[in-house]
Every structure is written in structure tokens, then in C-alpha cells.
mmCIF file of C-alpha atoms in Angstrom:
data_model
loop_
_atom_site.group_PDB
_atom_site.id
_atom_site.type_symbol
_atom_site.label_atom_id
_atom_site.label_comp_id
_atom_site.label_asym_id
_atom_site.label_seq_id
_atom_site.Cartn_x
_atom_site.Cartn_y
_atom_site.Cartn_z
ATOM 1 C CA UNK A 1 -8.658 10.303 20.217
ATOM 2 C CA UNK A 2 -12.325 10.539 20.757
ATOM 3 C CA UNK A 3 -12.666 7.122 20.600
ATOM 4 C CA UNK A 4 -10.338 6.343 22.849
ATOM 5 C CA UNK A 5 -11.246 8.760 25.453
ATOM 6 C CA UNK A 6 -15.060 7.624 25.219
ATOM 7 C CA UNK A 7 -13.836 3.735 25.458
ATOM 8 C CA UNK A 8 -12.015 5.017 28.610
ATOM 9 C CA UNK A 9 -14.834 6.931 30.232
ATOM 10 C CA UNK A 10 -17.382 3.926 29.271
ATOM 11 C CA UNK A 11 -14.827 1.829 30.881
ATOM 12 C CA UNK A 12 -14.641 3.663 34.264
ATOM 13 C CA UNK A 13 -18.257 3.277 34.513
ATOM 14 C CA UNK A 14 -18.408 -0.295 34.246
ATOM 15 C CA UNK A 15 -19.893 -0.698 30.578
ATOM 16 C CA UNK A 16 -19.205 -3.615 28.691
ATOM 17 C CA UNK A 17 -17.215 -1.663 25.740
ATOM 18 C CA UNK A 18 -15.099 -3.194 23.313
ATOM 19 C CA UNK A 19 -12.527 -0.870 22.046
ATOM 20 C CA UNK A 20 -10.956 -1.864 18.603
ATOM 21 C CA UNK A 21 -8.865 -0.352 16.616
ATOM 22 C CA UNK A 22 -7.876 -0.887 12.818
ATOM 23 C CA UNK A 23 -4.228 0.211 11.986
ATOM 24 C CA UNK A 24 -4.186 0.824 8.352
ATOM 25 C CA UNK A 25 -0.649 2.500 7.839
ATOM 26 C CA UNK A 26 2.431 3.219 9.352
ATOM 27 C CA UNK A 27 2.461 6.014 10.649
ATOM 28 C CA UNK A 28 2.047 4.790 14.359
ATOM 29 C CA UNK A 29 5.524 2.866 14.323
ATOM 30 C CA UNK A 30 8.183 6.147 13.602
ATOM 31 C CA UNK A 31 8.218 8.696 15.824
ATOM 32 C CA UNK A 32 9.994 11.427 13.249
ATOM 33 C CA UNK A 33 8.292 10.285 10.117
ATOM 34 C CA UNK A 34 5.639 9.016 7.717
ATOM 35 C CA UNK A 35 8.274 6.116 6.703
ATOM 36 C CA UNK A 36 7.348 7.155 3.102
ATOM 37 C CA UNK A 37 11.488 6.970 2.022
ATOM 38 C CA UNK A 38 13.379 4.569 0.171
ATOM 39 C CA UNK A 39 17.047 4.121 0.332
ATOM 40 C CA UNK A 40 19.903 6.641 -1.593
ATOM 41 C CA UNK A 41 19.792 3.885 -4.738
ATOM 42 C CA UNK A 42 16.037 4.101 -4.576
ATOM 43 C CA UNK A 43 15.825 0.631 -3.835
ATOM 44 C CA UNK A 44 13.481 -0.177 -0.613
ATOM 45 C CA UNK A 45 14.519 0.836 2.613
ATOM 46 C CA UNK A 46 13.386 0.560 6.291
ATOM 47 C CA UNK A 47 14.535 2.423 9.253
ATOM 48 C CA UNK A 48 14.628 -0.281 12.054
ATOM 49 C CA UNK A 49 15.439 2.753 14.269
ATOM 50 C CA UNK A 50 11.300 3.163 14.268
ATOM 51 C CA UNK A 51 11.018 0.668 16.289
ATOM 52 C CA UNK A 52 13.016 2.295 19.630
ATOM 53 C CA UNK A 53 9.310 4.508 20.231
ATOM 54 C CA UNK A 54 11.537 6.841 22.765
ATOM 55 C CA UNK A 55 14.916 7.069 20.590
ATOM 56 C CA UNK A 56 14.260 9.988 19.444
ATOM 57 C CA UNK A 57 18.273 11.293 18.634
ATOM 58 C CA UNK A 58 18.650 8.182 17.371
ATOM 59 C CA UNK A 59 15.556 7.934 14.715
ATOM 60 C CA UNK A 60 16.100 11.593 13.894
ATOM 61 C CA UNK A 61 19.447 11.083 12.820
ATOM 62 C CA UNK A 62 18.492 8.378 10.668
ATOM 63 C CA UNK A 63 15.759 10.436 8.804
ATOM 64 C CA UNK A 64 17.611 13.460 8.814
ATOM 65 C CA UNK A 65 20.950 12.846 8.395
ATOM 66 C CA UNK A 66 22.034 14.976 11.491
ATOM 67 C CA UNK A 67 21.681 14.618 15.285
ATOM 68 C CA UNK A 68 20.384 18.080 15.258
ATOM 69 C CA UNK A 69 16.933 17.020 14.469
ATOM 70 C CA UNK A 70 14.516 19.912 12.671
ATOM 71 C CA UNK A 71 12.367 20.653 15.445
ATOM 72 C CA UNK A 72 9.319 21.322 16.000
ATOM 73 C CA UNK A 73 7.533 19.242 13.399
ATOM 74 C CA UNK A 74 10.116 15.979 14.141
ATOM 75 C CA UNK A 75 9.445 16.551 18.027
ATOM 76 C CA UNK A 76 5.464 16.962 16.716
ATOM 77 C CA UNK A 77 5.202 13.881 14.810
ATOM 78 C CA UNK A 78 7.345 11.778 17.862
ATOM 79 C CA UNK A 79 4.716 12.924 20.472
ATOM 80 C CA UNK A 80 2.321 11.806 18.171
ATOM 81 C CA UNK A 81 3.349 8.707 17.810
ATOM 82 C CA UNK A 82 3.763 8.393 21.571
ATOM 83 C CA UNK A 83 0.467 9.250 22.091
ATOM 84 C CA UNK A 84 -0.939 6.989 19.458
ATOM 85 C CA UNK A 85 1.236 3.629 20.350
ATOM 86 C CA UNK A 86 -0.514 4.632 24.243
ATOM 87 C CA UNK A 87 -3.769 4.333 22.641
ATOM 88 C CA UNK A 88 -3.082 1.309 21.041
ATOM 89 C CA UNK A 89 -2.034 0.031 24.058
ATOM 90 C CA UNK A 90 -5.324 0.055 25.831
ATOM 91 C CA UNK A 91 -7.112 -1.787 22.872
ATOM 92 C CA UNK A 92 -8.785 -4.621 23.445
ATOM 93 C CA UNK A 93 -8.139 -5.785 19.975
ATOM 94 C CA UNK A 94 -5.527 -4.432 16.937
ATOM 95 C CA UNK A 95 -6.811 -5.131 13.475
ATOM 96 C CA UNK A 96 -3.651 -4.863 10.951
ATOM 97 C CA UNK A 97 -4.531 -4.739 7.242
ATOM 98 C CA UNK A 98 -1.503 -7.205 6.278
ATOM 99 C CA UNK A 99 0.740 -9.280 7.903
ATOM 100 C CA UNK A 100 3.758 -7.082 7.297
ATOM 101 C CA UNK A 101 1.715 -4.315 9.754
ATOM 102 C CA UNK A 102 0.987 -7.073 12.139
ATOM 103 C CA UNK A 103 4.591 -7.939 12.040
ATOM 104 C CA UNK A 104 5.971 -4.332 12.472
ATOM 105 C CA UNK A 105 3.408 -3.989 15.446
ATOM 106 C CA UNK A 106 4.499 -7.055 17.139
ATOM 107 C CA UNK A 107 8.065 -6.638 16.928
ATOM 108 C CA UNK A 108 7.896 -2.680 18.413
ATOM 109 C CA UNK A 109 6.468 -3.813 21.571
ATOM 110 C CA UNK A 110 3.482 -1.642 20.813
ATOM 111 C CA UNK A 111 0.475 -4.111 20.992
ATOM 112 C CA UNK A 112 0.670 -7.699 22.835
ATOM 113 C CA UNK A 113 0.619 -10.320 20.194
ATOM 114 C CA UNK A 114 -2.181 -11.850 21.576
ATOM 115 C CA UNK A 115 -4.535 -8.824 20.786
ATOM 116 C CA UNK A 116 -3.237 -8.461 17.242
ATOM 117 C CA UNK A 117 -5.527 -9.542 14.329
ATOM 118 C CA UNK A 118 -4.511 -9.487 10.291
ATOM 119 C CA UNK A 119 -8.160 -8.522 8.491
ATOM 120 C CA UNK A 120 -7.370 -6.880 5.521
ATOM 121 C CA UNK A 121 -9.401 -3.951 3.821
ATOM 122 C CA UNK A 122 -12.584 -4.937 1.858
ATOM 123 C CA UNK A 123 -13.719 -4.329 -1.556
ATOM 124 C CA UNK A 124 -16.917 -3.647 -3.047
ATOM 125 C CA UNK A 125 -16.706 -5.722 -6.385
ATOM 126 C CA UNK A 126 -19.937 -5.113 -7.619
ATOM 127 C CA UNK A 127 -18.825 -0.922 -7.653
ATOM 128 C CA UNK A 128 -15.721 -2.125 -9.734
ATOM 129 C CA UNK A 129 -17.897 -4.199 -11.835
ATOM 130 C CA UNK A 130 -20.206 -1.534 -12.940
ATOM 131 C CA UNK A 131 -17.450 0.987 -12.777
ATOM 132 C CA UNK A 132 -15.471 -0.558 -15.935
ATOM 133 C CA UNK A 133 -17.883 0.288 -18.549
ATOM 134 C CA UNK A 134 -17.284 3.323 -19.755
ATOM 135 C CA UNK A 135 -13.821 4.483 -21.259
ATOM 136 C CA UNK A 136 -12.716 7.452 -20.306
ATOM 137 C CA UNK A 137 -9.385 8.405 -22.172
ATOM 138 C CA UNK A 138 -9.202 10.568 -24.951
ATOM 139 C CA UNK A 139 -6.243 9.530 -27.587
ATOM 140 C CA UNK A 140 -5.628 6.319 -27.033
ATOM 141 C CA UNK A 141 -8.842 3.833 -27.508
ATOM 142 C CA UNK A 142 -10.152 0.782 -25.725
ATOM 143 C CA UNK A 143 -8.853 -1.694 -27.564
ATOM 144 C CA UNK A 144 -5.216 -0.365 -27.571
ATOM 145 C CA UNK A 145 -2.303 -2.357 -26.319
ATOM 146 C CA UNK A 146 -1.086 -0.205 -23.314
ATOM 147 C CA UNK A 147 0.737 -0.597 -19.904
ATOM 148 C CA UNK A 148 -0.507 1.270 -16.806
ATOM 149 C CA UNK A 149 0.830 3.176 -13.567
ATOM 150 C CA UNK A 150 -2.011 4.363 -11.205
ATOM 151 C CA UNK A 151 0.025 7.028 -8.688
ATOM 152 C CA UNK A 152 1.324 9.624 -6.929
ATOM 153 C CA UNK A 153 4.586 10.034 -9.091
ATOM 154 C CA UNK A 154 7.313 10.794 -6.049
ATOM 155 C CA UNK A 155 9.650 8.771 -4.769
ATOM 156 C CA UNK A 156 8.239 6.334 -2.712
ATOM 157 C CA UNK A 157 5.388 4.633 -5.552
ATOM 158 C CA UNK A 158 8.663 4.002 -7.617
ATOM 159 C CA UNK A 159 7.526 5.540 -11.291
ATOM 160 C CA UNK A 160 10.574 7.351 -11.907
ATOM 161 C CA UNK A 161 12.108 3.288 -12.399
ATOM 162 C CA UNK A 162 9.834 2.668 -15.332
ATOM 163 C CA UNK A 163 11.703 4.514 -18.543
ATOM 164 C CA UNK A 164 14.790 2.630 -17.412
ATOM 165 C CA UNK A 165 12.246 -1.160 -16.850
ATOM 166 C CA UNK A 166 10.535 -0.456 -20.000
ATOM 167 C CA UNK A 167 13.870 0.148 -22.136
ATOM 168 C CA UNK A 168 15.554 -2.654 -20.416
ATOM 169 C CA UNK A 169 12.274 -4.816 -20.952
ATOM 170 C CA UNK A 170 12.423 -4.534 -25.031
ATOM 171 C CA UNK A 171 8.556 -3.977 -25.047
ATOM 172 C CA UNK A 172 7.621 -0.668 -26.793
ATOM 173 C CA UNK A 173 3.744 0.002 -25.817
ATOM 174 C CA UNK A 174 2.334 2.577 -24.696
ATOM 175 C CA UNK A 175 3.018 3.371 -21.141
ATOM 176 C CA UNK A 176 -0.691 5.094 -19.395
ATOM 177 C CA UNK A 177 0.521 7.123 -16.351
ATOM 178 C CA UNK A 178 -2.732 7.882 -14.320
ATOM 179 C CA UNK A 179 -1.784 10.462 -11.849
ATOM 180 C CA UNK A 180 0.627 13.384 -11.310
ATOM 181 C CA UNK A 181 3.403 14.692 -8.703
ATOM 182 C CA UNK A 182 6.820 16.257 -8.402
ATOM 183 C CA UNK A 183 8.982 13.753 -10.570
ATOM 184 C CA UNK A 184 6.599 14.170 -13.641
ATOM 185 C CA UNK A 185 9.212 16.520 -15.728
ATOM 186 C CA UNK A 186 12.134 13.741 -14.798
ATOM 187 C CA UNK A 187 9.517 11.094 -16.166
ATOM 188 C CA UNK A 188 9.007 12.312 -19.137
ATOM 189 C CA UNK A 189 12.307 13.318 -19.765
ATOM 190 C CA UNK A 190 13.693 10.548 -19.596
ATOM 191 C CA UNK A 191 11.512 8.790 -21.363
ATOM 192 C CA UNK A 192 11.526 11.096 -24.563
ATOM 193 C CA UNK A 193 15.559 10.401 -23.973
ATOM 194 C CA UNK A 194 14.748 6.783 -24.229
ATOM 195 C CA UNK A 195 12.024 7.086 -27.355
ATOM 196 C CA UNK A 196 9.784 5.786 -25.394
ATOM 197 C CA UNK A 197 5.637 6.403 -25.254
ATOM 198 C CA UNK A 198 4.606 7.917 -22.131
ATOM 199 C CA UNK A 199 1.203 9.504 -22.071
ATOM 200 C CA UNK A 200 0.353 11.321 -18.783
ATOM 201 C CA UNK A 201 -3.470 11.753 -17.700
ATOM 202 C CA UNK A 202 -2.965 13.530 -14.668
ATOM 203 C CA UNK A 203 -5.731 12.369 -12.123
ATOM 204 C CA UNK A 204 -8.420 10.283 -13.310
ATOM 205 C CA UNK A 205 -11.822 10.083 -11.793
ATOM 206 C CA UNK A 206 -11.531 6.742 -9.168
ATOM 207 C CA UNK A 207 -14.744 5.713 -11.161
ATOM 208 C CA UNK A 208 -12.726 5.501 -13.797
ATOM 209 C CA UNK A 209 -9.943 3.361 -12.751
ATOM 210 C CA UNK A 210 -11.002 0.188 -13.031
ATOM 211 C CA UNK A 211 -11.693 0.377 -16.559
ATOM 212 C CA UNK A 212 -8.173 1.305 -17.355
ATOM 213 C CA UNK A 213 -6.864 -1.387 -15.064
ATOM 214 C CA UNK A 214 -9.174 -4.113 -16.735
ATOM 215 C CA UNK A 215 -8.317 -3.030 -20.546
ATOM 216 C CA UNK A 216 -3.982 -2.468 -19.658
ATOM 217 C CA UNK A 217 -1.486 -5.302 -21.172
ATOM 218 C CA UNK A 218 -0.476 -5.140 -17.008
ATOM 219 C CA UNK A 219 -0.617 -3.064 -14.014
ATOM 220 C CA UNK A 220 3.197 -1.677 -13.149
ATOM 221 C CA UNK A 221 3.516 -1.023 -9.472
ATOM 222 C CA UNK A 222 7.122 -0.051 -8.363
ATOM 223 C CA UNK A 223 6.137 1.352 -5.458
ATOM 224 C CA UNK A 224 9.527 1.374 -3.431
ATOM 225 C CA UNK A 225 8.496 1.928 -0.001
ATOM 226 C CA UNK A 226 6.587 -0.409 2.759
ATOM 227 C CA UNK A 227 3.104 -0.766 1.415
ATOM 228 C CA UNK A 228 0.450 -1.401 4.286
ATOM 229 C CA UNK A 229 -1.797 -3.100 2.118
ATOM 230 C CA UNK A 230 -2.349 -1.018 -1.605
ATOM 231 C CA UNK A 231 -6.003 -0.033 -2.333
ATOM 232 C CA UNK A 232 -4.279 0.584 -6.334
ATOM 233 C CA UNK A 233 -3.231 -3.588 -6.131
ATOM 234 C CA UNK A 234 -6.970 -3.967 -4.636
ATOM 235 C CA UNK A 235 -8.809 -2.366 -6.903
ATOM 236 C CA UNK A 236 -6.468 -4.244 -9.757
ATOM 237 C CA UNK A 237 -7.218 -7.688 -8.655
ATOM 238 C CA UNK A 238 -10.794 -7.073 -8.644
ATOM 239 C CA UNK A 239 -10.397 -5.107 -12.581
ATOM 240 C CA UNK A 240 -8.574 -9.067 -13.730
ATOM 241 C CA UNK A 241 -5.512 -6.781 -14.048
ATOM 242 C CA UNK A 242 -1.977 -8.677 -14.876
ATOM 243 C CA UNK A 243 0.367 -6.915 -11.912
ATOM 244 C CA UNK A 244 3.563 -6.727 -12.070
ATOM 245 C CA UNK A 245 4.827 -5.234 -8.572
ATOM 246 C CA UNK A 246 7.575 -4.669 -6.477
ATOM 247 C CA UNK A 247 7.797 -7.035 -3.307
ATOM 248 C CA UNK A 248 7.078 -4.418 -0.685
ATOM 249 C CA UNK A 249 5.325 -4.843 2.560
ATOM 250 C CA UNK A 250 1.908 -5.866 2.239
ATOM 251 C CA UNK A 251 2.109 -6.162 -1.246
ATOM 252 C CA UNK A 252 2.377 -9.666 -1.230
ATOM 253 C CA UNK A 253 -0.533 -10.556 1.020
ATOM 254 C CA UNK A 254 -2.643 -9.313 -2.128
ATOM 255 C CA UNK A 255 -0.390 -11.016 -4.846
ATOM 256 C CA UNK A 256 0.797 -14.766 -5.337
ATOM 257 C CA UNK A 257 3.416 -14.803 -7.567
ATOM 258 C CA UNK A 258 2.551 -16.398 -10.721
ATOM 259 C CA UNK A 259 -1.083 -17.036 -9.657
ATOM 260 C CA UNK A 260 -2.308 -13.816 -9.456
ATOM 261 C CA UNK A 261 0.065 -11.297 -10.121
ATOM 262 C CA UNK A 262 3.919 -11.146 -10.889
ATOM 263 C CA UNK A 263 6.340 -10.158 -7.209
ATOM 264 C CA UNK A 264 9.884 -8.968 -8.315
ATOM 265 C CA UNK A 265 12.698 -8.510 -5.984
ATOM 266 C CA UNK A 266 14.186 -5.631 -7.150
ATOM 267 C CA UNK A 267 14.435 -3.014 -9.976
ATOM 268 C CA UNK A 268 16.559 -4.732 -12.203
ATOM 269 C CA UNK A 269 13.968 -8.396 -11.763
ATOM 270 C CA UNK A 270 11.314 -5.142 -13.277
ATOM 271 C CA UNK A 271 12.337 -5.355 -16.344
ATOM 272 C CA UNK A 272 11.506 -8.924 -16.185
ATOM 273 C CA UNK A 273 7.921 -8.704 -14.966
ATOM 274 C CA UNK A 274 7.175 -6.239 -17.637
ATOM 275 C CA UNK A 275 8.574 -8.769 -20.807
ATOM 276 C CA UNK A 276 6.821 -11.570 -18.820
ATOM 277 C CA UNK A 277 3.726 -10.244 -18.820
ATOM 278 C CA UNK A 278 3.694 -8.397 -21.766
ATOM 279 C CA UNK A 279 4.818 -11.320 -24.331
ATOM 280 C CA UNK A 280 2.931 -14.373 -22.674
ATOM 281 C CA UNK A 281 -0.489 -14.269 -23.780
ATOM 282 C CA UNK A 282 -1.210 -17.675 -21.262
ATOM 283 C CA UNK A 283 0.293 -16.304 -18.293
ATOM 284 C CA UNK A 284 -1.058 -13.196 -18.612
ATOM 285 C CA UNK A 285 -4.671 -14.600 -18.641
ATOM 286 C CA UNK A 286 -3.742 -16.620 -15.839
ATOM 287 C CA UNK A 287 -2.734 -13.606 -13.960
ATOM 288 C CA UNK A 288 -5.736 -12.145 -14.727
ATOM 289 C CA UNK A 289 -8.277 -15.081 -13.552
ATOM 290 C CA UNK A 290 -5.789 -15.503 -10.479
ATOM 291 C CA UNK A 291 -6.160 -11.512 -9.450
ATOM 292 C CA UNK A 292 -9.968 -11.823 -9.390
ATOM 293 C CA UNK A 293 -9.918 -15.036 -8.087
ATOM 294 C CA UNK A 294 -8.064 -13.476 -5.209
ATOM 295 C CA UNK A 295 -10.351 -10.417 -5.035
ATOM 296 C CA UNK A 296 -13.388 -12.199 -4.544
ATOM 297 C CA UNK A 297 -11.776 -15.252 -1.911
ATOM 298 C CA UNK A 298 -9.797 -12.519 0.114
ATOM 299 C CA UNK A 299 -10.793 -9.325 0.003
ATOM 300 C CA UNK A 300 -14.829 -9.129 -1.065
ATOM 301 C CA UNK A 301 -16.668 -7.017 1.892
ATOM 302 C CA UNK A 302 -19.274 -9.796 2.532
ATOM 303 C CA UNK A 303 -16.251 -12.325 3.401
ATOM 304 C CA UNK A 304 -14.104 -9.417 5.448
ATOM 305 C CA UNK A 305 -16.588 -7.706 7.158
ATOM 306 C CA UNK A 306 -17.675 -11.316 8.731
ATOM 307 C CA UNK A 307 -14.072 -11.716 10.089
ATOM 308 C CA UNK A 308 -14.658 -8.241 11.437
ATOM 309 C CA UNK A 309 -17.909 -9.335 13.051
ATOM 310 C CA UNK A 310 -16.779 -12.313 14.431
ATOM 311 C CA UNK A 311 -13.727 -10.522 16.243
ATOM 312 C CA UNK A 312 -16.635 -8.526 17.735
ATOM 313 C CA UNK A 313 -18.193 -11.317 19.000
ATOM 314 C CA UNK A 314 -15.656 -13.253 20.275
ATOM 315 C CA UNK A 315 -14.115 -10.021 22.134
ATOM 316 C CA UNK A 316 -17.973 -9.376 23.612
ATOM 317 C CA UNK A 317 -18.265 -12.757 24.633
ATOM 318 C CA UNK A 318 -14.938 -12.738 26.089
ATOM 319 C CA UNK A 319 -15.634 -9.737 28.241
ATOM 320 C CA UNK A 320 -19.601 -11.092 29.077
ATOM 321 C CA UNK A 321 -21.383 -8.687 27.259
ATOM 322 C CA UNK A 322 -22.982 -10.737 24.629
ATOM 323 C CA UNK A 323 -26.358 -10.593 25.014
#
């Protein structure tokens, strides 16, 4: 807000002011929601009611489940998201982190393609270098054999699938859950159900990440709703993690499948992923190269921030106030 009203003001004046903005999530495109749902089946689901901006009965309903929508903090979020897409709007220039948020923002009306721009988010590789040295678990040692989930474990990042893709998989590692939520009692439950080995960490230090990422058998990222663009896949590609992930949003502007990463379609191709990864020493050390590989073409902060700086340029020199 302050940045737009200051872009506005500077405007009035007659400044030469380029105002830019970098969308980086979702929440500008529903007006009753954070879009963080998945379907009833838990399979990935998106409300294409978020894209009628003044619809309101219409996208409550579909989040709700009623016409009667819950006010006030529905009504909140819509004026919100009003106010934001305004904003938006009056950009010179959109930046969206992946195509799938460039595509959602062209196809609401929202932005003019022309201003749109896919940059994604940078990385600092040299911090995720230095950052996998040290181990930090207790119990289960460096050179283990283990699988890995980095997340939030609700609904939408999709670990509540993994007892039922590991059984179905037929590997039996050790399953590293870094991070906690609501659904960790139905985790482990069913896990212990299935005899399987699920050791929960609760939240790591994000200096410690990488290291777990760069040591795991793979990366398992079911994450079931529209991912802008995941700093966890990031932060994996620049570790030489072998992903396995769900095909979600931006998810596969960060991962080519079989090059740098493994992109299933749907819960039961998880299963899949896991075995593939898991019992293919050659793929999964092509995986690996591929996923830095990637890191360092795509996503390294010298290379991104000089598509950020030339947008500047261009957009200055556009409006004549390049010096």
C-alpha cells in the first residue's frame, strides 16, 4: 500500500517513477481465500470461481459450501483482494515467480499481458553451500539411507499421502519428516499401522536444511495445492537433492522430469517416484547433477537479479527517465 500510494503521489508530480510489483503467491486472485485447499479426495483442486474478482456469492459458496458466506473475515479477505488486483492494475510492470502465476494473472483480467513478466525467486548458492556441513540430527547419522519431507504437515503440502506412497512403493527406509502441524498424530498413526519408520524432527533450523536435503535417498514433495514457485524445491535443487514431487503449479518451472527431478501426476504415480528414485542408483545421480544444474542456470541471484535489472531498465527507458 505504501508503495503504491507513493508511486501515485510521485506520479501526480510528474516524476519519472517506475512502479513494479513482484507477485509471489496467490493470494491476490480469490477474493474469499488463501486458495490453500485441495479437493474432498485430497487430490489437487482449483476454484476457477477466483477468477470472477466481484462474484463474491458465487466464490463463497464454492469455499464454503453455503451461499451464506461467514462474514466478516470472507467479506475482509474479498475487499482485500479488490483492493490489491486495483493496485496491480496501475503497475507499470507485474513480475510473477512462475509461469503458472503469470498464467492465473493473465487469465483473471487483473494485469494486461503485456505488463506481465515470469522472473522467478533467486537463490544464494554459496549460503546453501556452506550451510550443508554440519549434521544436525540426533539418531539417525549422516551416512544413513533416509527419505525426506521438509513441511508444514496440513493438508495442502500433501504429507498425510506418504504412509500410504511409501507402503505402496515397497521401499522400507527411513522416512525424515522435518517440520510439524495439525495432521502429525494421523501421520504417525498411520504409519505405525503400516510398520513403517517415520521419525519426526519438528522444525529444523533453515541453516540446517540443506544438509538434510543433500544427504536424503530423495526429497518427497506431495504438496497438493497450487504451488507459486516452492522455496523447499529451491533450496533442494541447489542441496543436488533427487525430488520426487507432485505436478502442482509452479512446481514444474523448477523441475524437468527426469533431468532434474521426478513430476508425478497424481497420488497413486507417488508411489512410483519414490521406488524410482529410491532403487536406481544412475537416475538418482542424474537427478541430482540435473537439480543443481538447474539451480545454478535458473535460479542463482547473480543470473535473476540481472533479469530484474534489465526490466528496470527497459521500463526507465521506456518512460525517458534513463539517465
Amino acid at each position: 500500500p505504501a508503495a503504491s500510494l507513493s508511486a501515485t503521489y510521485a506520479r501526480k508530480r510528474g516524476a519519472g517513477v517506475v512502479y513494479l510489483a513482484t507477485l509471489r503467491d496467490n493470494w491476490p486472485l480469490c477474493p474469499v481465500s488463501t486458495r490453500l485447499f485441495t479437493g474432498r479426495d485430497g487430490e489437487p483442486f482449483e476454484c476457477r470461481n477466483c477468477r470472477r474478482l466481484l462474484d463474491y456469492a458465487r466464490c463463497a459458496s464454492a469455499h464454503t459450501g453455503s451461499r451464506r458466506s461467514r462474514l466478516p473475515l470472507p467479506a475482509a479477505r474479498w475487499l482485500s483482494t479488490l483492493l490489491a488486483a486495483r493496485r496491480l492494475a496501475r503497475c507499470d510492470a507485474v513480475i510473477a515467480v512462475s509461469r503458472y502465476v503469470e498464467r492465473e494473472l493473465a487469465d483473471s483480467g487483473r494485469v494486461p499481458k503485456s505488463r506481465l513478466y515470469c522472473i522467478p525467486n533467486l537463490l544464494d548458492l554459496a549460503s546453501v553451500d556452506r550451510d550443508m556441513g554440519a549434521w544436525p540430527l540426533n539418531g539417525i547419522s549422516a551416512e544413513s539411507r533416509y527419505l525426506l519431507f521438509v513441511g508444514k504437515l496440513d493438508i495442502n503440502k500433501g504429507a498425510w499421502m506418504l504412509p500410504e506412497a511409501l507402503a505402496r512403493s515397497g521401499v522400507r527406509l527411513p522416512v525424515v519428516i522435518a517440520g510439524d502441524g495439525p495432521l502429525r498424530e494421523r501421520i504417525e498413526r498411520e504409519a505405525a499401522d503400516r510398520g513403517l519408520d517415520f521419525r519426526f524432527y519438528d522444525w529444523i533450523d533453515n541453516n540446517a536444511v540443506p544438509a538434510l536435503m543433500h544427504k536424503a535417498v530423495a526429497l518427497l514433495f506431495p504438496s497438493a495445492w497450487q504451488e507459486p514457485l516452492s522455496r523447499v524445491l529451491l533450496e533442494a535443487c541447489a542441496a543436488g537433492a533427487a525430488i520426487v514431487a507432485l505436478d502442482t503449479g509452479g512446481t514444474g518451472d523448477i523441475i524437468r522430469h527426469g533431468e532434474s527431478g521426478l513430476l508425478v501426476e497424481s497420488r497413486a504415480d507417488f508411489a512410483g517416484g519414490i521406488r524410482q528414485a529410491a532403487t536406481d542408483p544412475g537416475l538418482n545421480a542424474r537427478l541430482r547433477r540435473g537439480a543443481r544444474a538447474a539451480a545454478e542456470r535458473k535460479f542463482a541471484s547473480a543470473n535473476v537479479s540481472a533479469q530484474v535489472e534489465s526490466l528496470y531498465r527497459r521500463l526507465l527507458a521506456t518512460m525517458g527517465g534513463e539517465r
